Coordinates of C-alpha atoms in Angstrom, one line a residue:
X1 CA -0.1 0.3 0.0
X2 CA 2.3 2.1 -0.3
X3 CA 1.5 3.8 -3.9
X4 CA -1.7 4.8 -1.9
X5 CA -2.7 8.2 -0.3
X6 CA -3.0 8.6 4.1
X7 CA -6.2 7.6 5.3
X8 CA -8.2 10.3 5.9
X9 CA -8.6 10.5 9.9
X10 CA -11.7 9.1 11.9
X11 CA -13.1 10.5 14.8
X12 CA -12.5 7.3 17.4
X13 CA -14.4 6.8 20.8
X14 CA -13.0 7.1 23.7
X15 CA -10.2 4.3 24.5
X16 CA -12.4 3.1 27.7
X17 CA -15.7 2.6 24.9
X18 CA -13.4 1.1 22.2
X19 CA -11.7 -1.6 25.2
X20 CA -15.6 -2.3 25.9
X21 CA -16.4 -3.2 22.0
X22 CA -13.8 -4.8 21.8
X23 CA -15.0 -7.3 24.9
X24 CA -18.5 -7.5 23.5
X25 CA -17.5 -8.8 20.5
X26 CA -18.2 -12.4 19.5
X27 CA -14.7 -14.0 19.2
X28 CA -13.1 -12.1 22.3
X29 CA -15.9 -12.7 24.5
X30 CA -17.0 -16.4 23.7
X31 CA -13.0 -17.1 23.7
X32 CA -13.1 -15.3 27.1
X33 CA -15.9 -17.9 27.8
X34 CA -14.1 -20.6 27.3
X35 CA -10.9 -19.7 29.1
X36 CA -12.6 -19.8 32.3
X37 CA -14.5 -22.8 31.3
X38 CA -11.0 -24.7 31.0
X39 CA -9.9 -26.8 34.3
X40 CA -7.8 -29.1 35.3
X41 CA -10.2 -32.0 33.1
X42 CA -9.8 -30.1 30.0
X43 CA -7.2 -31.2 27.9
X44 CA -6.3 -30.9 24.6
X45 CA -4.0 -32.3 21.5
X46 CA -1.8 -31.0 19.0
X47 CA -1.1 -27.2 18.4
X48 CA -3.4 -27.1 21.3
X49 CA -6.9 -28.3 20.0
X50 CA -9.6 -29.6 22.2
X51 CA -9.6 -32.9 22.2
X52 CA -12.3 -34.7 20.1
X53 CA -15.7 -35.2 22.6
X54 CA -14.5 -32.0 24.1
X55 CA -16.2 -29.4 21.8
X56 CA -19.5 -30.5 22.6
X57 CA -19.3 -29.3 25.7
X58 CA -17.0 -25.6 24.9
X59 CA -20.3 -25.4 22.6
X60 CA -22.4 -25.9 25.3
X61 CA -20.6 -23.3 27.7
X62 CA -21.0 -21.0 25.1
X63 CA -24.9 -21.1 25.0
X64 CA -25.0 -22.6 21.4
X65 CA -27.0 -25.6 22.2
X66 CA -26.3 -29.4 20.4
X67 CA -29.0 -28.9 18.4
X68 CA -26.6 -26.5 16.4
X69 CA -25.1 -29.5 14.9
X70 CA -21.5 -28.5 13.1
X71 CA -21.8 -24.8 13.4
X72 CA -21.4 -25.0 16.8
X73 CA -18.5 -27.1 17.0
X74 CA -16.6 -25.1 14.4
X75 CA -17.3 -22.1 16.3
X76 CA -16.5 -23.3 19.6
X77 CA -13.9 -24.2 17.9
X78 CA -12.4 -21.2 16.9
X79 CA -13.3 -19.5 20.2
X80 CA -10.7 -21.8 22.0
X81 CA -8.0 -21.7 19.2
X82 CA -8.4 -17.5 20.0
X83 CA -8.4 -18.4 23.2
X84 CA -5.3 -20.3 23.0
X85 CA -3.3 -17.7 20.5
X86 CA -4.3 -14.8 22.4
X87 CA -2.9 -15.9 25.6
X88 CA -6.4 -16.0 27.5
X89 CA -5.6 -20.0 28.1
X90 CA -1.9 -21.2 28.2
X91 CA -0.9 -25.2 27.6
X92 CA 0.5 -26.3 31.4
X93 CA 1.9 -29.4 29.8
X94 CA 2.4 -31.1 26.1
X95 CA 2.4 -34.3 26.7
X96 CA -0.4 -34.3 29.7
X97 CA -2.3 -32.4 27.1
X98 CA -3.8 -29.9 30.5
X99 CA -4.3 -26.5 29.9
X100 CA -4.8 -23.8 33.3
X101 CA -6.4 -20.0 32.5
X102 CA -3.4 -17.4 30.9
X103 CA -1.9 -14.2 32.3
X104 CA -4.0 -12.5 29.4
X105 CA -7.5 -13.6 30.9
X106 CA -6.7 -11.2 33.8
X107 CA -5.9 -8.2 31.4
X108 CA -9.7 -8.4 30.3
X109 CA -11.0 -8.3 33.9
X110 CA -8.3 -6.8 35.9
X111 CA -6.3 -4.3 33.1
X112 CA -6.6 -1.0 31.9
X113 CA -8.7 -0.3 28.6
X114 CA -5.2 -0.2 26.7
X115 CA -4.5 -3.7 27.7
X116 CA -7.6 -5.4 26.8
X117 CA -7.0 -4.0 23.4
X118 CA -4.0 -5.1 23.0
X119 CA -5.2 -8.8 23.6
X120 CA -8.2 -7.6 20.6
X121 CA -5.7 -7.0 18.4
X122 CA -3.8 -10.4 18.7
X123 CA -7.1 -11.7 18.3
X124 CA -7.4 -10.0 15.7
X125 CA -4.2 -10.1 13.6
X126 CA -5.0 -14.5 13.6
X127 CA -8.5 -13.8 12.3
X128 CA -6.4 -12.0 9.8
X129 CA -4.2 -14.7 9.2
X130 CA -6.5 -17.0 9.1
X131 CA -8.4 -14.1 6.6
X132 CA -5.9 -15.4 3.4
X133 CA -5.9 -19.3 3.9
X134 CA -7.1 -21.0 0.8
X135 CA -10.3 -22.5 2.3
X136 CA -10.4 -26.0 3.1
X137 CA -11.9 -27.4 -0.2
X138 CA -8.8 -26.0 -1.9
X139 CA -5.9 -27.6 0.7
X140 CA -7.7 -31.1 0.5
X141 CA -7.3 -30.8 -3.1
X142 CA -3.8 -30.0 -2.2
X143 CA -2.8 -32.8 -0.1
X144 CA -0.6 -35.5 -1.2
X145 CA -0.7 -39.2 -0.8
X146 CA 1.1 -38.7 3.3
X147 CA -1.6 -36.0 4.2
X148 CA 1.2 -33.2 4.0
X149 CA -0.2 -29.4 1.6
X150 CA 1.9 -29.2 -1.7
X151 CA 1.3 -25.3 -1.2
X152 CA 2.3 -25.3 -4.7
X153 CA -0.5 -26.8 -5.8
X154 CA -2.6 -24.2 -4.2
X155 CA -1.6 -21.5 -6.6
X156 CA -1.0 -19.4 -3.2
X157 CA 1.7 -16.3 -2.4
X158 CA 0.3 -15.3 1.4
X159 CA 1.7 -12.0 1.1
X160 CA -0.4 -11.1 -2.0
X161 CA -3.8 -12.4 0.0
X162 CA -3.0 -10.6 2.5
X163 CA -1.6 -7.5 0.5
X164 CA -5.4 -7.6 -1.3
X165 CA -7.4 -7.6 2.0
X166 CA -5.6 -4.9 2.7
X167 CA -6.6 -3.0 0.1
X168 CA -10.3 -4.0 0.2
X169 CA -10.0 -2.8 4.2
X170 CA -7.8 0.1 3.2
X171 CA -10.8 0.9 0.0
X172 CA -13.7 0.0 2.6
X173 CA -12.7 2.4 4.6
X174 CA -12.2 5.2 2.0
X175 CA -15.7 4.2 0.0
X176 CA -17.4 4.5 3.8
X177 CA -15.6 7.4 5.7
X178 CA -18.0 10.9 5.9
X179 CA -16.3 13.5 5.3
X180 CA -16.2 15.1 9.0
X181 CA -14.8 11.8 9.9
X182 CA -17.8 9.9 10.7
X183 CA -18.3 6.5 10.5
X184 CA -21.0 6.6 6.7
X185 CA -22.9 4.1 5.4
X186 CA -23.2 0.2 4.5
X187 CA -21.8 -0.3 0.7
X188 CA -22.7 -2.8 -1.5
X189 CA -20.1 -6.0 -2.1
X190 CA -20.1 -5.5 -5.6
X191 CA -19.1 -2.2 -5.1
X192 CA -16.0 -2.8 -2.8
X193 CA -14.9 -5.9 -5.0
X194 CA -15.6 -3.5 -7.8
X195 CA -13.8 -1.0 -5.8
X196 CA -9.7 -2.7 -6.0
X197 CA -10.2 -4.8 -9.2
X198 CA -11.6 -2.0 -12.3
X199 CA -9.1 0.2 -13.1
X200 CA -9.7 3.5 -12.5
X201 CA -9.3 4.3 -16.5
X202 CA -12.1 2.3 -18.1
X203 CA -14.7 3.1 -19.6
X204 CA -17.0 -0.1 -19.1
X205 CA -15.0 -2.7 -17.9
X206 CA -15.1 -5.9 -19.9
X207 CA -15.7 -9.3 -19.7
X208 CA -12.4 -10.6 -18.2
X209 CA -12.7 -7.8 -15.3
X210 CA -16.4 -8.3 -14.8
X211 CA -15.5 -11.6 -14.1
X212 CA -12.8 -11.2 -11.6
X213 CA -15.0 -9.3 -9.7
X214 CA -17.5 -11.6 -9.0
X215 CA -14.5 -13.9 -7.8
X216 CA -13.5 -11.1 -5.6
X217 CA -16.7 -11.4 -4.3
X218 CA -17.1 -14.6 -3.2
X219 CA -13.7 -14.2 -2.0
X220 CA -14.5 -11.3 0.2
X221 CA -18.0 -13.0 1.3
X222 CA -16.0 -15.5 2.7
X223 CA -13.4 -13.5 4.6
X224 CA -15.7 -10.5 6.2
X225 CA -17.7 -13.8 7.3
X226 CA -14.7 -14.2 8.9
X227 CA -13.5 -11.2 10.1
X228 CA -17.3 -9.9 11.4
X229 CA -17.0 -11.8 14.6
X230 CA -13.4 -9.8 15.8
X231 CA -15.4 -6.5 15.4
X232 CA -13.7 -5.3 12.0
X233 CA -16.6 -4.7 9.5
X234 CA -20.3 -5.4 9.5
X235 CA -21.5 -7.3 6.9
X236 CA -24.5 -8.9 6.1
X237 CA -23.4 -12.0 4.3
X238 CA -24.6 -12.4 0.3
X239 CA -27.7 -14.7 -0.3
X240 CA -27.1 -18.1 -0.7
X241 CA -29.4 -18.0 -3.4
X242 CA -27.8 -15.6 -5.4
X243 CA -24.7 -17.4 -5.2
X244 CA -26.8 -20.5 -6.4
X245 CA -28.0 -18.0 -9.1
X246 CA -24.6 -17.1 -10.3
X247 CA -23.2 -21.3 -10.2
X248 CA -26.0 -21.7 -12.2
X249 CA -25.1 -19.3 -14.8
X250 CA -22.4 -21.0 -15.3
X251 CA -25.0 -22.5 -18.0
X252 CA -25.0 -20.3 -21.4
X253 CA -28.9 -20.9 -21.3
X254 CA -29.7 -20.4 -18.2
X255 CA -28.4 -17.2 -18.6
X256 CA -30.6 -16.3 -21.4
X257 CA -33.9 -17.6 -19.7
X258 CA -33.3 -14.9 -16.3
X259 CA -31.5 -11.1 -16.9
X260 CA -28.8 -10.2 -15.1
X261 CA -29.1 -8.3 -11.7
X262 CA -26.9 -5.5 -12.0
X263 CA -25.7 -2.9 -9.0
X264 CA -24.3 0.4 -9.8
X265 CA -20.8 1.0 -8.2
X266 CA -20.1 4.6 -8.0
X267 CA -16.5 4.9 -7.1
X268 CA -14.9 8.2 -5.9
X269 CA -12.8 10.8 -8.4
X270 CA -16.2 10.3 -10.1
X271 CA -16.1 6.9 -11.8
X272 CA -18.7 4.6 -12.6
X273 CA -19.6 1.3 -13.7
X274 CA -22.0 -1.3 -14.2
X275 CA -20.7 -5.0 -11.9
X276 CA -23.3 -7.6 -13.3
X277 CA -24.1 -10.2 -9.9
X278 CA -23.6 -12.7 -12.4
X279 CA -20.7 -13.8 -14.2
X280 CA -20.3 -13.0 -17.9
X281 CA -19.5 -14.6 -20.3

């Protein structure tokens, strides 16, 4: 982002208010609850993950309910990993797989607002790293016979992925911050994707550019689903029916049967483009 202009300032709440907001985020609040839940009987395996059978207990401790199934287990697993990564939980014996409350947990209850924000920032950095990792399907496809991931088969550049997300978040800030430094209204996902894909000097976007915008939307939908619980963004996920329509539109005959939905994308510096929500061939 060295070629970007400095971001305009925004009026922030006080540090105490920001700390209260950080504590209220789903990700950090769940991690703290699991850190308090963990006891002498809690066991972890490789990498500090809860052993099989304890995820259901962790989900119940979070009040997620047994009927949530895989979603509850995934949320509990994510919250536990954040608890370990932030130091809210520490592994006391790797061989035995025992844990105890970590020193950072005390900062959430007895530390300063600055201390709380420090813990939240560590959690945020972990989530940002996760958002730049290929999805599970891609990792499975790249596994060799020994179960190891062949990174060369992923066509994945970690730095490029991190830079892409960094650029998207910077554009989100630029496109939503008000002239007076206050937060603005929501921005359609197609508009945000177009802001980082469509060149500023392009008139009518080409089909290739529109395809890239559509692909970027799908990537950002996955990434923002991860970032929202951390409190970094407010996000309303893409309608699953829309995703199904986008896949259905791969069939040229199906594409002729229904007109494409379009979003008027208004970019700063007066640039405008029309971005189809379905892919264009």
